PDB file of C-alpha atoms in Angstrom:
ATOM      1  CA  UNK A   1     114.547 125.575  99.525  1.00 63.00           C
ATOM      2  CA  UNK A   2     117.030 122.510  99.323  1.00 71.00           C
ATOM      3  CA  UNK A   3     116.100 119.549 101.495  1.00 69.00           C
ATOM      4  CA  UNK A   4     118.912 119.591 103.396  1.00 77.00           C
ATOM      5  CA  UNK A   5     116.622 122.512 105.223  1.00 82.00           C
ATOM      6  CA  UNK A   6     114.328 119.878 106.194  1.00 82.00           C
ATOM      7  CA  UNK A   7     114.060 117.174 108.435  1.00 85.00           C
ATOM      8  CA  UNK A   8     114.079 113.421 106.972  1.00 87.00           C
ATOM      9  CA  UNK A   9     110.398 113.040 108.310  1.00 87.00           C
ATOM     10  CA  UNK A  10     109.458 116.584 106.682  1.00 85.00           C
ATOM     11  CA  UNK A  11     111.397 115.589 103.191  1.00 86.00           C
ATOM     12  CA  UNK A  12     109.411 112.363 102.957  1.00 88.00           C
ATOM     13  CA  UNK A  13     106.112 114.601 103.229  1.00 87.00           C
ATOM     14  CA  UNK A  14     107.233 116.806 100.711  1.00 85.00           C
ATOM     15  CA  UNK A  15     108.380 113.994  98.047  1.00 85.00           C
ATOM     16  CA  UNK A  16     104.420 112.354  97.905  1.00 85.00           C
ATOM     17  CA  UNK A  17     103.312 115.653  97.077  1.00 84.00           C
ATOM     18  CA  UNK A  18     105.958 117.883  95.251  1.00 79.00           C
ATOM     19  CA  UNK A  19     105.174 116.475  92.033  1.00 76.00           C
ATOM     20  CA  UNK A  20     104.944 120.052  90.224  1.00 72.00           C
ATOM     21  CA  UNK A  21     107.366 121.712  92.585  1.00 78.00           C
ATOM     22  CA  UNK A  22     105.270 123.351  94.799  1.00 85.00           C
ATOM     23  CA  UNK A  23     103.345 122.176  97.904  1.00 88.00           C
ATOM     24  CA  UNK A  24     100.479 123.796  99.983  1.00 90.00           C
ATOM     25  CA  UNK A  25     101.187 122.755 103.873  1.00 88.00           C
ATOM     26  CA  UNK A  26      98.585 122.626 106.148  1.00 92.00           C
ATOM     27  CA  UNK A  27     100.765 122.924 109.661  1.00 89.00           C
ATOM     28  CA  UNK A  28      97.874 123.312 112.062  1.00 91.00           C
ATOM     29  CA  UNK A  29      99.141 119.353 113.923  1.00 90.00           C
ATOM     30  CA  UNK A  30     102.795 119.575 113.649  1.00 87.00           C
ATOM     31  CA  UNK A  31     102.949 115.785 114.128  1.00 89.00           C
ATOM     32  CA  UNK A  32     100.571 115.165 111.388  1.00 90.00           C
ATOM     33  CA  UNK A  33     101.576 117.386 108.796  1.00 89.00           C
ATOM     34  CA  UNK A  34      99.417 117.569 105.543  1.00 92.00           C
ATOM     35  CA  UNK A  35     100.784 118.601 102.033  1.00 91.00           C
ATOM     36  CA  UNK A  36      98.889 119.537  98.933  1.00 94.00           C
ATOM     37  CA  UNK A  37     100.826 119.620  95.427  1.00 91.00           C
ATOM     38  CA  UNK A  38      99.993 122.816  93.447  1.00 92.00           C
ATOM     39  CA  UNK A  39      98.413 121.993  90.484  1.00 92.00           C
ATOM     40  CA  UNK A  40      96.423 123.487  87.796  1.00 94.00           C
ATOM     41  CA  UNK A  41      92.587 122.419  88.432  1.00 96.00           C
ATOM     42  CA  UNK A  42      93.545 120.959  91.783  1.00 96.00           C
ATOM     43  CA  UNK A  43      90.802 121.528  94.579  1.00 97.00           C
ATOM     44  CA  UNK A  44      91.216 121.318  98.439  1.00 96.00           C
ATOM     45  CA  UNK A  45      89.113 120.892 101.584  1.00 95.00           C
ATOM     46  CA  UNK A  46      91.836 121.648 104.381  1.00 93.00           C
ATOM     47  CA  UNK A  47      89.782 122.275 107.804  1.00 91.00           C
ATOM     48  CA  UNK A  48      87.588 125.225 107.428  1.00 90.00           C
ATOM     49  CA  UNK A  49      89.263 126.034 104.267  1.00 93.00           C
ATOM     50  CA  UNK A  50      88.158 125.585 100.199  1.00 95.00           C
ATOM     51  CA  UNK A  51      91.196 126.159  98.372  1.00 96.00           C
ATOM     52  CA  UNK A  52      91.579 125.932  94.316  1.00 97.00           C
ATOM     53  CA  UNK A  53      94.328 126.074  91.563  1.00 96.00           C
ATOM     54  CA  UNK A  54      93.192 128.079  87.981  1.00 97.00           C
ATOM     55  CA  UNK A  55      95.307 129.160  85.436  1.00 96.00           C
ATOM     56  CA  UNK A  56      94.870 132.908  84.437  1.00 94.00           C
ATOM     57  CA  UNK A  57      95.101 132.404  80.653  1.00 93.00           C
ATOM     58  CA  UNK A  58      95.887 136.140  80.123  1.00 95.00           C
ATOM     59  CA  UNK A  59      98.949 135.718  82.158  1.00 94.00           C
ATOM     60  CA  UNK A  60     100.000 132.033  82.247  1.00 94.00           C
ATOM     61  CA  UNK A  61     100.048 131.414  85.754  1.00 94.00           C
ATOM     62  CA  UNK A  62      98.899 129.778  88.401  1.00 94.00           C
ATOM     63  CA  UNK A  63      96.198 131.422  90.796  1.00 96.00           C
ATOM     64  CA  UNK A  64      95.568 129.941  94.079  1.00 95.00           C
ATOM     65  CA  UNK A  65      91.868 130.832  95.817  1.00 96.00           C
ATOM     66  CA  UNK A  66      91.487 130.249  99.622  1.00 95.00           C
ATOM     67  CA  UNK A  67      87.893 131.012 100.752  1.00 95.00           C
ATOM     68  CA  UNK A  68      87.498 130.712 104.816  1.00 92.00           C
ATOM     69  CA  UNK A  69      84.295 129.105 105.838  1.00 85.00           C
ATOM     70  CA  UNK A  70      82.587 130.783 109.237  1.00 83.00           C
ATOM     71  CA  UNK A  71      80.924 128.030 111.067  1.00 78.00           C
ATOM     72  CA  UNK A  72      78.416 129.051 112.989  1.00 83.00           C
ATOM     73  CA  UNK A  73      76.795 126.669 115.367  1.00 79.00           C
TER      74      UNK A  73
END
């Protein structure tokens, strides 16, 4: 999407972490918006969340793994 779709405050998230283009959001606290650039070997903790960036060498693209954690107290 173009930035002029999104607010100043929004655009200023997305330019520290758009470095390859693309941009996991975590969204859960609107007023404290996390972003996550989408790169090959990158690897995330967001909440209950393990999230990872491979590159299927078959193919030659990127593959992005979520696995949900079930807490259990």
């Amino acid at each position: 999407m173009d930035p002029e779709h999104y607010c100043r405050n929004c655009r200023a998230i997305l330019a520290r972490a758009a470095t390859t283009g693309y941009v996991l959001l975590d969204l859960y606290h609107l007023d404290e918006i996390e972003a996550y650039p989408i790169q090959e070997g990158a690897e995330y903790n967001i909440r209950i969340y393990s999230v990872s960036v491979t590159r299927d060498i078959e193919n030659n693209y990127l593959t992005i793994t979520n696995i949900g954690h079930l807490l259990t107290y």
